[in-house]
PDB file of C-alpha atoms in Angstrom:
ATOM      1  CA  ASP A 121       0.000   0.000   0.000  1.00  0.00           C
ATOM      2  CA  THR A 122       1.147   3.512  -0.801  1.00  0.00           C
ATOM      3  CA  ILE A 123       0.261   6.467   1.400  1.00  0.00           C
ATOM      4  CA  SER A 124       0.647   9.939  -0.105  1.00  0.00           C
ATOM      5  CA  TYR A 125       1.527  12.932   2.037  1.00  0.00           C
ATOM      6  CA  THR A 126       1.093  16.626   1.285  1.00  0.00           C
ATOM      7  CA  LEU A 127       2.815  19.472   3.138  1.00  0.00           C
ATOM      8  CA  THR A 128       1.709  23.037   2.399  1.00  0.00           C
ATOM      9  CA  VAL A 129       3.837  26.087   3.211  1.00  0.00           C
ATOM     10  CA  VAL A 130       2.579  29.641   2.792  1.00  0.00           C
ATOM     11  CA  ILE A 131       5.494  32.000   2.206  1.00  0.00           C
ATOM     12  CA  PRO A 132       4.435  35.420   3.518  1.00  0.00           C
ATOM     13  CA  ARG A 133       5.430  38.703   1.923  1.00  0.00           C
ATOM     14  CA  GLY A 134       8.776  39.985   3.155  1.00  0.00           C
ATOM     15  CA  SER A 135      10.110  36.482   3.850  1.00  0.00           C
ATOM     16  CA  ASN A 136      13.836  36.073   3.404  1.00  0.00           C
ATOM     17  CA  GLN A 137      14.776  33.381   5.911  1.00  0.00           C
ATOM     18  CA  THR A 138      15.614  29.739   5.280  1.00  0.00           C
ATOM     19  CA  ILE A 139      12.867  27.143   5.595  1.00  0.00           C
ATOM     20  CA  SER A 140      13.417  23.588   6.762  1.00  0.00           C
ATOM     21  CA  ILE A 141      10.687  20.965   7.057  1.00  0.00           C
ATOM     22  CA  THR A 142      11.628  17.995   9.218  1.00  0.00           C
ATOM     23  CA  ASP A 143       9.552  14.890   8.555  1.00  0.00           C
ATOM     24  CA  THR A 144       9.588  11.793  10.763  1.00  0.00           C
ATOM     25  CA  LEU A 145       8.046   8.595   9.417  1.00  0.00           C
ATOM     26  CA  ASP A 146       6.717   5.756  11.527  1.00  0.00           C
ATOM     27  CA  SER A 147       8.820   2.570  11.418  1.00  0.00           C
ATOM     28  CA  GLY A 148       5.956   0.944   9.489  1.00  0.00           C
ATOM     29  CA  LEU A 149       6.523   3.323   6.549  1.00  0.00           C
ATOM     30  CA  ASN A 150       9.316   3.470   3.982  1.00  0.00           C
ATOM     31  CA  PRO A 151       9.531   6.618   1.868  1.00  0.00           C
ATOM     32  CA  LEU A 152       9.870   6.198  -1.874  1.00  0.00           C
ATOM     33  CA  VAL A 153      13.468   7.235  -2.581  1.00  0.00           C
ATOM     34  CA  TYR A 154      15.927   7.580  -5.426  1.00  0.00           C
ATOM     35  CA  GLN A 155      18.422   4.766  -5.521  1.00  0.00           C
ATOM     36  CA  THR A 156      21.913   6.193  -5.767  1.00  0.00           C
ATOM     37  CA  ARG A 157      24.753   4.908  -7.843  1.00  0.00           C
ATOM     38  CA  ASP A 158      28.095   6.714  -7.997  1.00  0.00           C
ATOM     39  CA  SER A 159      26.565   9.638  -6.058  1.00  0.00           C
ATOM     40  CA  ARG A 160      24.101  10.353  -8.882  1.00  0.00           C
ATOM     41  CA  ASP A 161      20.343   9.883  -8.871  1.00  0.00           C
ATOM     42  CA  THR A 162      19.134   7.284 -11.342  1.00  0.00           C
ATOM     43  CA  ALA A 163      15.690   6.469 -12.632  1.00  0.00           C
ATOM     44  CA  THR A 164      15.512   3.539 -10.211  1.00  0.00           C
ATOM     45  CA  TYR A 165      13.225   3.955  -7.206  1.00  0.00           C
ATOM     46  CA  THR A 166      13.262   1.838  -4.086  1.00  0.00           C
ATOM     47  CA  THR A 167      11.880   1.708  -0.578  1.00  0.00           C
ATOM     48  CA  ASP A 168      15.027   0.051   0.788  1.00  0.00           C
ATOM     49  CA  VAL A 169      16.400   3.035   2.695  1.00  0.00           C
ATOM     50  CA  SER A 170      19.763   1.309   3.257  1.00  0.00           C
ATOM     51  CA  LYS A 171      20.354   1.383  -0.523  1.00  0.00           C
ATOM     52  CA  ALA A 172      18.757   4.723  -1.144  1.00  0.00           C
ATOM     53  CA  GLY A 173      19.477   8.368  -1.501  1.00  0.00           C
ATOM     54  CA  ARG A 174      17.068  11.275  -1.239  1.00  0.00           C
ATOM     55  CA  VAL A 175      13.324  10.989  -0.711  1.00  0.00           C
ATOM     56  CA  ILE A 176      11.377  11.676  -3.909  1.00  0.00           C
ATOM     57  CA  VAL A 177       9.549  14.949  -3.263  1.00  0.00           C
ATOM     58  CA  ARG A 178       7.383  16.762  -5.801  1.00  0.00           C
ATOM     59  CA  ALA A 179       6.728  20.482  -5.268  1.00  0.00           C
ATOM     60  CA  PHE A 180       4.326  22.960  -6.860  1.00  0.00           C
ATOM     61  CA  ASP A 181       3.775  26.702  -6.615  1.00  0.00           C
ATOM     62  CA  SER A 182       0.411  28.449  -6.140  1.00  0.00           C
ATOM     63  CA  SER A 183      -0.491  28.029  -9.814  1.00  0.00           C
ATOM     64  CA  GLY A 184       0.293  24.304  -9.788  1.00  0.00           C
ATOM     65  CA  GLU A 185       3.556  24.692 -11.699  1.00  0.00           C
ATOM     66  CA  PRO A 186       6.348  22.336 -10.593  1.00  0.00           C
ATOM     67  CA  ILE A 187       9.251  23.913  -8.716  1.00  0.00           C
ATOM     68  CA  THR A 188      12.702  22.460  -8.187  1.00  0.00           C
ATOM     69  CA  ASP A 189      14.507  25.059  -6.083  1.00  0.00           C
ATOM     70  CA  PHE A 190      14.663  23.065  -2.857  1.00  0.00           C
ATOM     71  CA  THR A 191      16.801  20.219  -1.510  1.00  0.00           C
ATOM     72  CA  VAL A 192      15.908  16.974   0.212  1.00  0.00           C
ATOM     73  CA  SER A 193      18.164  15.135   2.632  1.00  0.00           C
ATOM     74  CA  THR A 194      18.900  11.435   2.746  1.00  0.00           C
ATOM     75  CA  VAL A 195      16.672   9.467   5.139  1.00  0.00           C
ATOM     76  CA  THR A 196      18.339   8.759   8.487  1.00  0.00           C
ATOM     77  CA  ASN A 197      16.453   6.843  11.200  1.00  0.00           C
ATOM     78  CA  GLN A 198      13.110   7.510   9.434  1.00  0.00           C
ATOM     79  CA  VAL A 199      13.793  11.291   9.361  1.00  0.00           C
ATOM     80  CA  PHE A 200      14.421  13.531   6.344  1.00  0.00           C
ATOM     81  CA  THR A 201      14.313  17.268   5.666  1.00  0.00           C
ATOM     82  CA  ILE A 202      13.117  19.489   2.847  1.00  0.00           C
ATOM     83  CA  ASP A 203      15.136  22.712   2.736  1.00  0.00           C
ATOM     84  CA  MET A 204      14.885  26.062   0.957  1.00  0.00           C
ATOM     85  CA  THR A 205      17.633  28.684   1.202  1.00  0.00           C
ATOM     86  CA  SER A 206      16.743  32.318   1.854  1.00  0.00           C
ATOM     87  CA  ASN A 207      17.192  33.071  -1.881  1.00  0.00           C
ATOM     88  CA  GLN A 208      14.878  30.185  -2.787  1.00  0.00           C
ATOM     89  CA  VAL A 209      12.302  31.410  -0.253  1.00  0.00           C
ATOM     90  CA  SER A 210      12.549  34.988  -1.595  1.00  0.00           C
ATOM     91  CA  ALA A 211      11.784  33.701  -5.108  1.00  0.00           C
ATOM     92  CA  HIS A 212       8.415  32.386  -3.865  1.00  0.00           C
ATOM     93  CA  VAL A 213       7.252  35.227  -1.596  1.00  0.00           C
ATOM     94  CA  GLY A 214       3.441  35.434  -1.462  1.00  0.00           C
ATOM     95  CA  GLU A 215       3.005  31.906  -2.798  1.00  0.00           C
ATOM     96  CA  THR A 216       1.756  28.674  -1.327  1.00  0.00           C
ATOM     97  CA  ILE A 217       4.221  25.860  -1.941  1.00  0.00           C
ATOM     98  CA  THR A 218       2.904  22.304  -1.868  1.00  0.00           C
ATOM     99  CA  PHE A 219       5.314  19.434  -1.240  1.00  0.00           C
ATOM    100  CA  GLU A 220       4.166  15.869  -1.972  1.00  0.00           C
ATOM    101  CA  TYR A 221       5.788  12.491  -1.396  1.00  0.00           C
ATOM    102  CA  ASP A 222       4.815   8.854  -0.996  1.00  0.00           C
ATOM    103  CA  ALA A 223       5.559   6.170   1.568  1.00  0.00           C
ATOM    104  CA  ILE A 224       5.052   2.425   1.273  1.00  0.00           C
ATOM    105  CA  VAL A 225       3.577   0.464   4.188  1.00  0.00           C
ATOM    106  CA  ASN A 226       6.191  -2.129   5.194  1.00  0.00           C
ATOM    107  CA  GLY A 227       6.140  -5.364   7.221  1.00  0.00           C
ATOM    108  CA  GLU A 228       6.476  -3.549  10.548  1.00  0.00           C
ATOM    109  CA  ALA A 229       3.077  -1.951   9.976  1.00  0.00           C
ATOM    110  CA  GLY A 230       1.439  -5.230  10.965  1.00  0.00           C
ATOM    111  CA  LEU A 231       2.771  -4.784  14.480  1.00  0.00           C
ATOM    112  CA  SER A 232       0.834  -1.542  14.838  1.00  0.00           C
ATOM    113  CA  PRO A 233      -2.264  -0.789  12.747  1.00  0.00           C
ATOM    114  CA  ILE A 234      -1.704   2.982  13.083  1.00  0.00           C
ATOM    115  CA  GLN A 235       1.158   4.530  11.089  1.00  0.00           C
ATOM    116  CA  GLU A 236       2.092   8.064  12.127  1.00  0.00           C
ATOM    117  CA  ASN A 237       3.916  10.733  10.165  1.00  0.00           C
ATOM    118  CA  THR A 238       5.077  13.883  11.922  1.00  0.00           C
ATOM    119  CA  ALA A 239       6.321  17.126  10.370  1.00  0.00           C
ATOM    120  CA  LYS A 240       7.408  20.520  11.647  1.00  0.00           C
ATOM    121  CA  LEU A 241       8.661  23.678   9.948  1.00  0.00           C
ATOM    122  CA  THR A 242      11.648  25.735  11.023  1.00  0.00           C
ATOM    123  CA  TYR A 243      11.810  29.313   9.713  1.00  0.00           C
ATOM    124  CA  GLY A 244      15.206  30.975   9.977  1.00  0.00           C
ATOM    125  CA  SER A 245      17.159  30.167  13.099  1.00  0.00           C
ATOM    126  CA  ARG A 246      14.590  31.252  15.684  1.00  0.00           C
ATOM    127  CA  TYR A 247      11.102  30.112  14.721  1.00  0.00           C
ATOM    128  CA  GLU A 248       9.665  26.638  14.738  1.00  0.00           C
ATOM    129  CA  THR A 249       6.092  25.385  14.391  1.00  0.00           C
ATOM    130  CA  GLN A 250       4.569  22.752  16.596  1.00  0.00           C
ATOM    131  CA  GLU A 251       4.842  19.234  15.258  1.00  0.00           C
ATOM    132  CA  HIS A 252       1.826  18.098  13.241  1.00  0.00           C
ATOM    133  CA  THR A 253       1.068  14.394  13.189  1.00  0.00           C
ATOM    134  CA  VAL A 254      -1.223  12.528  10.826  1.00  0.00           C
ATOM    135  CA  SER A 255      -2.188   8.905  11.302  1.00  0.00           C
ATOM    136  CA  SER A 256      -2.996   6.263   8.722  1.00  0.00           C
ATOM    137  CA  VAL A 257      -4.752   3.102   9.798  1.00  0.00           C
ATOM    138  CA  THR A 258      -3.841  -0.199   8.151  1.00  0.00           C
ATOM    139  CA  ARG A 259      -5.944  -3.262   8.830  1.00  0.00           C
ATOM    140  CA  ASN A 260      -6.865  -6.455   7.048  1.00  0.00           C
ATOM    141  CA  LEU A 261     -10.554  -6.613   6.249  1.00  0.00           C
ATOM    142  CA  THR A 262     -12.273  -9.470   4.477  1.00  0.00           C
ATOM    143  CA  ILE A 263     -15.815  -8.849   3.275  1.00  0.00           C
ATOM    144  CA  ASN A 264     -17.966 -11.670   1.920  1.00  0.00           C
ATOM    145  CA  LYS A 265     -21.435 -10.684   0.778  1.00  0.00           C
ATOM    146  CA  ASN A 266     -23.774 -13.619   0.193  1.00  0.00           C
ATOM    147  CA  ASP A 267     -27.443 -14.555   0.129  1.00  0.00           C
ATOM    148  CA  GLY A 268     -27.035 -16.764   3.183  1.00  0.00           C
ATOM    149  CA  THR A 269     -25.442 -19.600   1.230  1.00  0.00           C
ATOM    150  CA  ASN A 270     -23.970 -18.460  -2.074  1.00  0.00           C
ATOM    151  CA  PRO A 271     -21.617 -15.555  -2.735  1.00  0.00           C
ATOM    152  CA  LEU A 272     -23.215 -12.584  -4.496  1.00  0.00           C
ATOM    153  CA  VAL A 273     -20.811 -12.055  -7.381  1.00  0.00           C
ATOM    154  CA  GLY A 274     -20.547  -8.386  -8.373  1.00  0.00           C
ATOM    155  CA  ALA A 275     -22.437  -7.144  -5.316  1.00  0.00           C
ATOM    156  CA  GLN A 276     -21.616  -3.531  -4.429  1.00  0.00           C
ATOM    157  CA  PHE A 277     -22.122  -1.644  -1.183  1.00  0.00           C
ATOM    158  CA  GLU A 278     -20.605   1.108   0.915  1.00  0.00           C
ATOM    159  CA  ILE A 279     -19.286   1.049   4.441  1.00  0.00           C
ATOM    160  CA  ARG A 280     -20.160   4.325   6.154  1.00  0.00           C
ATOM    161  CA  ARG A 281     -19.006   6.127   9.252  1.00  0.00           C
ATOM    162  CA  ASP A 282     -21.415   6.439  12.118  1.00  0.00           C
ATOM    163  CA  ASN A 283     -21.272  10.227  12.218  1.00  0.00           C
ATOM    164  CA  VAL A 284     -23.491  13.197  11.457  1.00  0.00           C
ATOM    165  CA  ASN A 285     -22.725  13.156   7.727  1.00  0.00           C
ATOM    166  CA  ASN A 286     -22.744   9.350   7.412  1.00  0.00           C
ATOM    167  CA  ASP A 287     -19.531   9.663   5.350  1.00  0.00           C
ATOM    168  CA  PRO A 288     -18.359   6.649   3.321  1.00  0.00           C
ATOM    169  CA  ILE A 289     -15.079   5.033   4.369  1.00  0.00           C
ATOM    170  CA  ARG A 290     -12.456   4.738   1.617  1.00  0.00           C
ATOM    171  CA  LEU A 291     -10.782   1.335   1.442  1.00  0.00           C
ATOM    172  CA  ALA A 292      -8.054  -0.055  -0.814  1.00  0.00           C
ATOM    173  CA  LEU A 293      -8.701  -3.427  -2.479  1.00  0.00           C
ATOM    174  CA  LEU A 294      -5.673  -5.667  -2.009  1.00  0.00           C
ATOM    175  CA  THR A 295      -7.137  -8.943  -3.316  1.00  0.00           C
ATOM    176  CA  ASP A 296     -10.404  -9.879  -4.933  1.00  0.00           C
ATOM    177  CA  ALA A 297     -11.605 -13.357  -3.993  1.00  0.00           C
ATOM    178  CA  THR A 298     -14.084 -13.415  -6.885  1.00  0.00           C
ATOM    179  CA  THR A 299     -11.370 -13.538  -9.544  1.00  0.00           C
TER     180      THR A 299
END
């Protein structure tokens, strides 16, 4: 399973300090990273952090155009950073920058059904936001719909939350027993 993360940074007018986003992944998550060979990024991607280089991060400005003027560190102990120098920050004053990356649920996720990802932003050398944590729940769920005896092939239904809006729950299909 792949979990996608989005970090949004609003760069206020007059900003000219460095920005550093520190992201800490749960041990049940491996970020999708570039595999390095001879200190150069290749087109090979892996989740094996011991053989990997930088986390693959996509970034977009307020208009949705890709940006590349940032750096990403190598993952160390499930932690990596996204950095922008003061010149890079100044080039995006007044914009909202969106950073996106993916993580793959690994074998350790089975030990804990909740995978947490924590991020915080450091602005300059004196300001730091509180850490923000998001949780993803991974569980095995087998659903068999039948008429009491026989499976109902092609049956469709929704599982909904028991809340005010009765929102549907989004699930990912890992295997389909009918095929």
